Amino acid sequence: MIKELPKVYEPSESEDRIYKFWLDNGLFNAEPSPDKKPYSIVIPPPNVTGQLHMGHAFDDTLQDVLIRTKRMQGYSTLWMPGTDHAGIATQIKVEAELRKEGLTRYDLGREEFLKRVWAWKEKFGSRIITQLYKLGASCDWRRLRFTMDEGLSKAVRETFVSLYEKGLIYKGNRIINWCPHCETALSDAEVEYSEQAGKLWYIKYQIEGSDDFLEIATTRPETMMGDTGIAVNPNDERYRHLIGKKAILPLMNRPIPIFADDYVEMDFGTGCVKVTPCHDPNDFDMGKRHDLEFILVIDGNGKINKNGGKYCGLDRLEARKQVIEDLDKLGLLTKTEDYSHNVGTCYRCGTNVEPMTSSQWFVKMEPLAKEDLAAVRRGDIKFIPERFTKTYTNWMENVHDWCISRQLWWGHRIPAWYCKDCGHITVSREDPDKCEKCGSANIKQDEDVLDTWFSSALWPFSTMGWPEKTRELEYYYPTNVLVTGYDIIFFWVARMICFGLEQMKERPFKEVFLHGIVRDSQGRKMSKSLGNGIDPIEVIEKYGADALRFTLITGNSPGNDTRFYYERVEANRNFCNKIWNASRFVMMNLTVEDFTLPEKLSLEDKWILTLYNRLVREVTENIEKYELGVAADKLYSFIWDKYCDWYIELCKTRLLDGNDKEGSECAQRVLGHVLCGTLKLLHPFMPFITENIWQALPHKGVSIMVSEWEKPDERYEFPSAVAEMEQIMEAVRVVRNRRSEMNVPPSKRAALTIVTKSPELFAGAEPFLKRLASASSVTVADKTPENADSMVSCATDAAHIFMPLSELVDLEKEKERIKGEIAKSEKFAASIEAKLSNENFVSRAPEAVVSAEREKLEKTKALIEKLRHSLEIL
RNA sequence: GGAGACAUAGCUCAGCCGGUUAGAGCGUUCGCCUCACACGCGAGAGGUCGUGGGUUCGAUCCCCGCUGUCUCCACCA
């Protein structure tokens, strides 16, 4: 037993050692076991070459709390770890490295480039994992998966092929979002809209065969070379006569049809819309409806192509300038207005996204979404907090087909081969060597890879070995809960539900526990560009993982953002220190070998045990309901305000008096029992310090993390002891209060005379009053002492306490003070009386509420009576 | 345009789906080196719970309107 512990807890000295101890003993390992119930969580896979940021720390702490709790509750728990290849993000990083050498990926070629990326992955792939060690994450690391592992790649391929066979994946030439910087298509979810200052240009078009003009307004003149029509509202009187005629497209001098479409708003701009089917989603639809020509004028690199006439080769922004200038010269530019509008940007690089038609692969969402909505409506999948159900259903109800092909090299290559002879596309589970239709060997694989989120969508089952039928899948699937931020509901959560239901015919998780974003102390998002990110590893090194974890868990509620303050980390570091010292105190006084509770318990033992029982019940319940912050708060206040501030102090009487062996041992057992139990309840939140202390205390088993979760024990419920103890505590408080008001130092002790109807109780409390209320002696009396007029008094509802310190007090001021207290209590009593005299209240409120009010009134009256008496004496 | 969240002490937030003399951390005031802890102990000050209605015996909590802040979705060229 360690008795010489340092006064200040130093987390850095033990955390790594403890983590290694857990690893060495295989305590994180998950095995399907028939005699246990399964509990599983898959980690939201971080980018393989990324670093741990506060968002991960938050997300993973929440998961670790749940996993550790369930493990202690006897479940066979699997926390499945892994990393994501993060297509665009990783490729961008490696390309940036290449650029330093003056190279592009095209210089290297596909194969060489991929070698580079793999090397990059080897170099940085383990960094984030070891950072998770620091946090205390209890994942089964033997099972670490990567989205581009062989097995997971097989899952991706199987899914692609089977969806293709069902007609749920198709290739089509449709309008998509294109990032000219990343040079790839993006899905709708990958586009972030931002308000940008722009201009609205008004341009004159001549009507064919006439001297008349019509005017259009546009924010994007650079696309006009691709215009193939002009639309007006069918009800617009101004333009009705032009419908069916043609206008001459300026600069290109090409006649384009004028037609009517409901889409056009009459009161915006001029009421005439230039239609560019290849570069605007709405125009694309109109183009289809009215059978317009489709002319692509912007290339993948954001430059105008050969269809753009003289502007060919110009960057889109340069082209815009030129077009405006030319129109102005021709006298066709009539007006320029400032106009602020939402522009789509790439979520990875921030570049303005270019809508354009392109031949891409899509997942047909409509038939899938039906099931996805039904599962949530049935309650098979529950969102916490519930309001996110609506976010999800709104999105699912309006979901568009998902563009899944990316013009990147890093990722899962699309398993489709094009026949150069017959044009047939062969999509296959095994690499084909000939066209499945015409047998030609002249086939070539699609150059593109799949959206990163395609493989992420399979994560809950691909990590467990699917498409093989594995023990893990059988036992741990579906997972119990998915823990993630509300910001990736669409990217990930919705798609996992989609593919889980489609491929497994079973939901991927039963519950989705959503949290918010960790912001800086000013409420700003932490970001690289602002430089306001806080590195969790630095926080851990300085304050310990437990303090960081506690900071992330407390002070917020599910689904809400939270701000990060060093002051809070410090407060929680102090809490660790408090636990450390309380434990140190217990150990310093230890002579018994175990913490079996004795038959005969003291009042204060009954009090703390009752409160402890309540704590066990509530903390367990709170965790069950994902109210982790509430649970943590309760542990904090129990340990600090109840166990340390009162119980330890009360125990000192028995522990330090020397002659009371039985009492001392009883106190030790209760102290130890409650401490051990509280450490267990705290362990999911603060795994390191609890293990550290638990190891130093008498214990059974290898580790606190596999010890049995506490259960409430009805044998230790003592409500009347709690009430009695409260009376004593209240007496201590009022005496302290009086002394403090008079500025009496603790060293100046005073003889107390207590007038009470519970003489035994207060006589028994003598040691407590001596220790905690600076009493030199305690006399219990049944009536006011003779010399009360020369004493200072204070009162609770149960006790009238006198102490001879009157020389320290101004009599008149004392009278005023008492009068004030009486007034306050009388006001309170009056409010209760008002309630109780209300017929409706007495008859309609629950009996328990009414009797509680009656009791309150009685106590208040008892207090007032004593205060009045004090006043009389003076 | 649609949806949602938030508005509680100087600051940041809790308040566990109606009954509390409304809580915490930090900050602040006063007194303490009290034999676990000054990363501490004791005692205080500080809140018309945004606003106007409604439901109820009773509303910080439920419903409706308003004001303010924020977020997401859609996206009018």
Short mmCIF file of C-alpha atoms in Angstrom, two decimals, chain A residues 580-836:
data_model
loop_
_atom_site.label_atom_id
_atom_site.label_comp_id
_atom_site.label_asym_id
_atom_site.label_seq_id
_atom_site.Cartn_x
_atom_site.Cartn_y
_atom_site.Cartn_z
CA TRP A 580 -5.90 12.77 -5.22
CA ASN A 581 -5.63 14.36 -1.81
CA ALA A 582 -8.85 12.91 -0.51
CA SER A 583 -7.53 9.49 -1.50
CA ARG A 584 -4.20 10.28 0.04
CA PHE A 585 -5.96 11.12 3.27
CA VAL A 586 -7.86 7.85 3.25
CA MET A 587 -4.71 5.87 2.59
CA MET A 588 -2.73 7.69 5.25
CA ASN A 589 -5.24 6.57 7.83
CA LEU A 590 -5.65 3.05 6.63
CA THR A 591 -5.18 0.07 8.96
CA VAL A 592 -7.88 -2.25 7.61
CA GLU A 593 -7.36 -4.53 4.63
CA ASP A 594 -10.76 -4.34 3.02
CA PHE A 595 -13.78 -2.11 2.88
CA THR A 596 -16.57 -4.43 3.94
CA LEU A 597 -19.20 -2.31 5.61
CA PRO A 598 -19.68 -3.03 9.33
CA GLU A 599 -23.05 -3.79 10.93
CA LYS A 600 -22.93 -0.84 13.23
CA LEU A 601 -22.81 2.47 11.41
CA SER A 602 -22.62 6.00 12.74
CA LEU A 603 -25.01 8.74 11.78
CA GLU A 604 -22.55 10.32 9.38
CA ASP A 605 -21.87 6.94 7.76
CA LYS A 606 -25.56 6.44 7.15
CA TRP A 607 -25.76 9.92 5.75
CA ILE A 608 -22.94 9.53 3.22
CA LEU A 609 -24.02 6.01 2.26
CA THR A 610 -27.52 7.20 1.51
CA LEU A 611 -26.22 10.04 -0.60
CA TYR A 612 -23.82 7.68 -2.31
CA ASN A 613 -26.64 5.28 -3.15
CA ARG A 614 -28.54 8.12 -4.68
CA LEU A 615 -25.44 9.07 -6.68
CA VAL A 616 -25.03 5.55 -8.05
CA ARG A 617 -28.63 5.47 -9.16
CA GLU A 618 -28.62 8.89 -10.78
CA VAL A 619 -25.24 8.72 -12.49
CA THR A 620 -26.12 5.36 -14.02
CA GLU A 621 -29.41 6.75 -15.22
CA ASN A 622 -27.87 9.92 -16.62
CA ILE A 623 -25.29 8.00 -18.60
CA GLU A 624 -28.00 5.71 -19.93
CA LYS A 625 -29.82 8.79 -21.22
CA TYR A 626 -26.66 10.32 -22.68
CA GLU A 627 -26.73 13.10 -20.09
CA LEU A 628 -23.02 12.77 -19.57
CA GLY A 629 -22.51 16.36 -18.49
CA VAL A 630 -25.14 16.02 -15.80
CA ALA A 631 -23.60 12.78 -14.58
CA ALA A 632 -20.17 14.36 -14.41
CA ASP A 633 -21.52 17.36 -12.52
CA LYS A 634 -23.10 15.11 -9.93
CA LEU A 635 -19.87 13.25 -9.41
CA TYR A 636 -18.04 16.53 -9.03
CA SER A 637 -20.32 17.90 -6.38
CA PHE A 638 -20.64 14.61 -4.52
CA ILE A 639 -16.90 14.19 -4.27
CA TRP A 640 -16.07 17.78 -3.48
CA ASP A 641 -19.04 19.12 -1.54
CA LYS A 642 -20.19 15.99 0.22
CA TYR A 643 -17.36 13.54 0.55
CA CYS A 644 -14.47 15.96 1.03
CA ASP A 645 -16.03 19.01 2.63
CA TRP A 646 -18.17 17.08 5.08
CA TYR A 647 -17.67 13.37 5.32
CA ILE A 648 -13.89 13.34 5.56
CA GLU A 649 -14.04 16.14 8.14
CA LEU A 650 -16.67 14.26 10.15
CA CYS A 651 -14.57 11.11 10.05
CA LYS A 652 -11.54 12.83 11.50
CA THR A 653 -13.21 12.63 14.89
CA ARG A 654 -13.06 8.86 14.90
CA LEU A 655 -9.88 8.54 12.88
CA LEU A 656 -7.67 10.90 14.83
CA ASP A 657 -8.94 10.58 18.38
CA GLY A 658 -6.77 7.55 18.96
CA ASN A 659 -8.77 5.62 21.53
CA ASP A 660 -11.65 4.55 19.34
CA LYS A 661 -10.36 1.58 17.37
CA GLU A 662 -13.78 0.28 16.43
CA GLY A 663 -14.94 3.71 15.35
CA SER A 664 -11.81 4.34 13.38
CA GLU A 665 -12.09 1.06 11.51
CA CYS A 666 -15.73 1.70 10.80
CA ALA A 667 -14.88 5.12 9.39
CA GLN A 668 -12.08 3.63 7.29
CA ARG A 669 -14.38 1.04 5.82
CA VAL A 670 -17.04 3.52 4.90
CA LEU A 671 -14.49 6.01 3.60
CA GLY A 672 -12.87 3.31 1.51
CA HIS A 673 -16.13 1.79 0.36
CA VAL A 674 -17.51 5.09 -0.85
CA LEU A 675 -14.20 6.18 -2.33
CA CYS A 676 -13.77 2.98 -4.34
CA GLY A 677 -17.32 3.10 -5.58
CA THR A 678 -17.09 6.74 -6.52
CA LEU A 679 -13.84 6.11 -8.37
CA LYS A 680 -15.61 3.45 -10.37
CA LEU A 681 -18.44 5.78 -11.29
CA LEU A 682 -15.88 8.40 -12.21
CA HIS A 683 -13.67 6.05 -14.14
CA PRO A 684 -15.35 6.42 -17.55
CA PHE A 685 -14.85 10.17 -17.29
CA MET A 686 -11.40 10.21 -15.70
CA PRO A 687 -9.83 6.88 -16.49
CA PHE A 688 -6.24 7.64 -15.51
CA ILE A 689 -6.47 9.09 -12.03
CA THR A 690 -9.14 6.61 -11.00
CA GLU A 691 -6.97 3.69 -12.09
CA ASN A 692 -3.95 5.22 -10.43
CA ILE A 693 -5.68 5.53 -7.06
CA TRP A 694 -7.61 2.29 -7.34
CA GLN A 695 -4.34 0.43 -7.79
CA ALA A 696 -3.02 1.96 -4.59
CA LEU A 697 -6.10 1.00 -2.58
CA PRO A 698 -6.88 -2.54 -1.43
CA HIS A 699 -8.56 -4.10 -4.46
CA LYS A 700 -9.49 -7.27 -6.25
CA GLY A 701 -8.96 -7.83 -9.95
CA VAL A 702 -6.44 -6.37 -12.37
CA SER A 703 -7.92 -3.01 -13.12
CA ILE A 704 -10.69 -0.65 -12.22
CA MET A 705 -11.69 -0.60 -15.86
CA VAL A 706 -12.88 -4.16 -15.67
CA SER A 707 -14.28 -3.94 -12.16
CA GLU A 708 -17.99 -4.28 -11.68
CA TRP A 709 -20.15 -1.19 -12.11
CA GLU A 710 -21.77 -0.04 -8.87
CA LYS A 711 -25.42 -0.78 -8.19
CA PRO A 712 -27.68 0.94 -5.68
CA ASP A 713 -27.94 -1.02 -2.45
CA GLU A 714 -31.24 -0.60 -0.66
CA ARG A 715 -29.79 -1.83 2.61
CA TYR A 716 -27.99 1.47 2.85
CA GLU A 717 -30.85 3.89 2.52
CA PHE A 718 -31.30 5.89 5.70
CA PRO A 719 -33.60 8.83 5.09
CA SER A 720 -34.04 9.68 8.76
CA ALA A 721 -30.29 9.67 9.32
CA VAL A 722 -29.98 12.10 6.44
CA ALA A 723 -32.54 14.39 8.04
CA GLU A 724 -30.74 14.27 11.39
CA MET A 725 -27.36 14.84 9.84
CA GLU A 726 -28.77 17.81 7.97
CA GLN A 727 -29.84 19.31 11.28
CA ILE A 728 -26.33 19.06 12.62
CA MET A 729 -24.83 20.44 9.42
CA GLU A 730 -27.26 23.31 9.51
CA ALA A 731 -26.19 24.08 13.09
CA VAL A 732 -22.55 24.04 12.04
CA ARG A 733 -23.33 26.38 9.19
CA VAL A 734 -25.17 28.98 11.26
CA VAL A 735 -22.44 29.05 13.89
CA ARG A 736 -19.77 29.49 11.22
CA ASN A 737 -21.88 32.14 9.65
CA ARG A 738 -22.25 34.12 12.91
CA ARG A 739 -18.57 33.85 13.64
CA SER A 740 -17.62 34.88 10.15
CA GLU A 741 -19.85 37.92 10.32
CA MET A 742 -18.14 38.94 13.55
CA ASN A 743 -14.71 38.19 12.08
CA VAL A 744 -13.85 35.70 14.78
CA PRO A 745 -10.81 33.64 13.73
CA PRO A 746 -11.16 29.84 13.96
CA SER A 747 -8.48 29.80 16.62
CA LYS A 748 -10.76 31.67 19.02
CA ARG A 749 -13.01 28.90 20.26
CA ALA A 750 -16.32 29.41 22.03
CA ALA A 751 -18.47 27.39 24.43
CA LEU A 752 -21.80 26.59 22.81
CA THR A 753 -25.11 26.18 24.58
CA ILE A 754 -27.74 24.52 22.42
CA VAL A 755 -31.41 24.64 23.25
CA THR A 756 -33.19 21.95 21.31
CA LYS A 757 -35.96 19.40 21.29
CA SER A 758 -33.44 16.80 20.11
CA PRO A 759 -30.96 16.77 22.98
CA GLU A 760 -29.45 13.37 22.18
CA LEU A 761 -28.79 14.30 18.60
CA PHE A 762 -26.96 17.49 19.47
CA ALA A 763 -25.15 15.99 22.43
CA GLY A 764 -23.84 13.34 20.05
CA ALA A 765 -22.78 16.04 17.65
CA GLU A 766 -20.41 17.61 20.14
CA PRO A 767 -17.23 16.40 18.40
CA PHE A 768 -18.49 17.71 15.08
CA LEU A 769 -19.30 21.11 16.49
CA LYS A 770 -15.91 21.24 18.13
CA ARG A 771 -14.13 20.32 14.94
CA LEU A 772 -16.20 22.16 12.38
CA ALA A 773 -17.72 25.06 14.28
CA SER A 774 -14.82 26.03 16.55
CA ALA A 775 -16.71 25.04 19.68
CA SER A 776 -14.66 24.65 22.85
CA SER A 777 -17.50 22.79 24.54
CA VAL A 778 -21.12 21.95 23.87
CA THR A 779 -23.87 22.09 26.46
CA VAL A 780 -27.29 20.86 25.50
CA ALA A 781 -30.11 22.49 27.45
CA ASP A 782 -33.87 22.44 27.41
CA LYS A 783 -34.30 26.13 28.13
CA THR A 784 -32.57 29.42 27.47
CA PRO A 785 -29.42 29.81 29.56
CA GLU A 786 -29.50 32.30 32.48
CA ASN A 787 -26.94 34.66 31.04
CA ALA A 788 -28.34 34.59 27.53
CA ASP A 789 -28.60 38.35 27.49
CA SER A 790 -24.84 38.56 27.35
CA MET A 791 -24.52 36.04 24.56
CA VAL A 792 -24.66 35.98 20.80
CA SER A 793 -27.25 33.64 19.38
CA CYS A 794 -28.05 31.96 16.14
CA ALA A 795 -30.78 29.57 15.19
CA THR A 796 -31.93 26.80 12.92
CA ASP A 797 -35.38 25.32 12.97
CA ALA A 798 -34.10 22.58 15.28
CA ALA A 799 -31.60 24.39 17.46
CA HIS A 800 -31.18 27.66 19.26
CA ILE A 801 -27.49 28.19 19.81
CA PHE A 802 -25.86 30.60 22.23
CA MET A 803 -22.22 31.58 22.46
CA PRO A 804 -20.47 34.02 24.76
CA LEU A 805 -18.96 36.38 22.26
CA SER A 806 -21.18 39.35 22.91
CA GLU A 807 -18.21 41.60 23.52
CA LEU A 808 -17.54 41.32 19.81
CA VAL A 809 -20.89 42.55 18.72
CA ASP A 810 -22.76 45.82 18.65
CA LEU A 811 -26.09 45.21 20.42
CA GLU A 812 -28.11 47.54 18.28
CA LYS A 813 -26.68 46.13 15.08
CA GLU A 814 -27.36 42.64 16.37
CA LYS A 815 -31.00 43.55 16.96
CA GLU A 816 -31.28 44.92 13.44
CA ARG A 817 -29.71 41.82 12.01
CA ILE A 818 -32.15 39.55 13.82
CA LYS A 819 -35.07 41.70 12.78
CA GLY A 820 -33.92 41.39 9.21
CA GLU A 821 -33.72 37.63 9.45
CA ILE A 822 -37.16 37.49 11.00
CA ALA A 823 -38.60 39.62 8.23
CA LYS A 824 -37.08 37.40 5.59
CA SER A 825 -38.38 34.23 7.18
CA GLU A 826 -41.80 35.72 7.76
CA LYS A 827 -42.07 36.64 4.13
CA PHE A 828 -41.18 33.12 3.18
CA ALA A 829 -43.66 31.67 5.67
CA ALA A 830 -46.36 33.96 4.33
CA SER A 831 -45.81 32.71 0.81
CA ILE A 832 -46.18 29.13 1.95
CA GLU A 833 -49.27 29.96 3.97
CA ALA A 834 -50.80 31.58 0.92
CA LYS A 835 -50.28 28.41 -1.01
CA LEU A 836 -51.69 26.21 1.72
#
